[in-house]
PDB file of C-alpha atoms in Angstrom:
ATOM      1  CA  UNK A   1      19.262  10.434 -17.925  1.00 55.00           C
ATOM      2  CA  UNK A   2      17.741   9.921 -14.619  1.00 65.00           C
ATOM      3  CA  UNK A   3      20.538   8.275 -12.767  1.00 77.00           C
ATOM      4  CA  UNK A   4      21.498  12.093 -11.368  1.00 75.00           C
ATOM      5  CA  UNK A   5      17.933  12.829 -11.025  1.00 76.00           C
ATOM      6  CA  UNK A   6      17.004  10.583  -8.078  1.00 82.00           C
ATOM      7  CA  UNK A   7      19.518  11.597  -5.585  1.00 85.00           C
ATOM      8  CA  UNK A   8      19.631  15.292  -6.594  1.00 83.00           C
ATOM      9  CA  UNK A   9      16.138  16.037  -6.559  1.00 83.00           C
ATOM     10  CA  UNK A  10      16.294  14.584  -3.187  1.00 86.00           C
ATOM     11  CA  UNK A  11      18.780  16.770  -1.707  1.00 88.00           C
ATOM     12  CA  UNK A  12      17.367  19.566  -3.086  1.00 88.00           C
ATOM     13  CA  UNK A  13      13.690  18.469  -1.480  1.00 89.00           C
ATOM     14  CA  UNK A  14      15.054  19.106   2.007  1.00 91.00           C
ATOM     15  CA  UNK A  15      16.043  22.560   1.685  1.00 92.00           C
ATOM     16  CA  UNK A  16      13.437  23.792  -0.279  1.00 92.00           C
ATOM     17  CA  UNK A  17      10.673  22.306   2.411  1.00 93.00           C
ATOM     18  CA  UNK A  18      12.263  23.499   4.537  1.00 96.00           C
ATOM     19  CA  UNK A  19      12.624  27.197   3.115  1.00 97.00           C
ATOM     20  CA  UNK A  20       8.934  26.536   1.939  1.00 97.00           C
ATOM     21  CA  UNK A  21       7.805  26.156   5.441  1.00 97.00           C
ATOM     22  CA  UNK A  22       9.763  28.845   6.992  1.00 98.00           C
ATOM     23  CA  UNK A  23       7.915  31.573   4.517  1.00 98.00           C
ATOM     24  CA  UNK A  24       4.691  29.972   5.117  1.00 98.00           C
ATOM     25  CA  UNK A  25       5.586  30.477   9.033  1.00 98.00           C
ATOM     26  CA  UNK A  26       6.873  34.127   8.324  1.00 98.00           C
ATOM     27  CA  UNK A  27       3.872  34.860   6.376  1.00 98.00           C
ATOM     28  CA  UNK A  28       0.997  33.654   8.563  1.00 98.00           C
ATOM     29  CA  UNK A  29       3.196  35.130  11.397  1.00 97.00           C
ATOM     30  CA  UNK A  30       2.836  39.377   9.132  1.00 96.00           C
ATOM     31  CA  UNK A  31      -0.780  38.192   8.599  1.00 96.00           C
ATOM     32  CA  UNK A  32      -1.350  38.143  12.161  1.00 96.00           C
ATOM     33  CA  UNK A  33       0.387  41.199  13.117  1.00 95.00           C
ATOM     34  CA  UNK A  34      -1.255  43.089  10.046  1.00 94.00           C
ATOM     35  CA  UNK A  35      -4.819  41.429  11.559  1.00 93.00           C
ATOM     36  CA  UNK A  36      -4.287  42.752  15.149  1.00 93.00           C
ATOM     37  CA  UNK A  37      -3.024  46.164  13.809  1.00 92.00           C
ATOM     38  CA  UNK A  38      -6.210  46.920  11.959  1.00 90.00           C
ATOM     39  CA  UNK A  39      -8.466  45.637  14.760  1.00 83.00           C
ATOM     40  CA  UNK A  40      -6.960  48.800  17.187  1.00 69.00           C
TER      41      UNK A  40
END
């Protein structure tokens, strides 16, 4: 069945992008302050 499929998958696209791009954000963001941390 992929009448569901469609219009599921694309709700559930939003959120995870957008949850997806928030950890890549949070992650460069600790890789940063790990980075200046071990320059001092």
């Amino acid at each position: 069945g992929g009448k569901l499929a469609g219009p599921i998958g694309a709700l559930l696209a939003v959120p995870v992008a957008t949850i997806i791009g928030i950890l890549v954000k949070e992650y460069l963001d600790y890789k940063k302050e790990i980075n200046q941390k071990l320059e001092i």
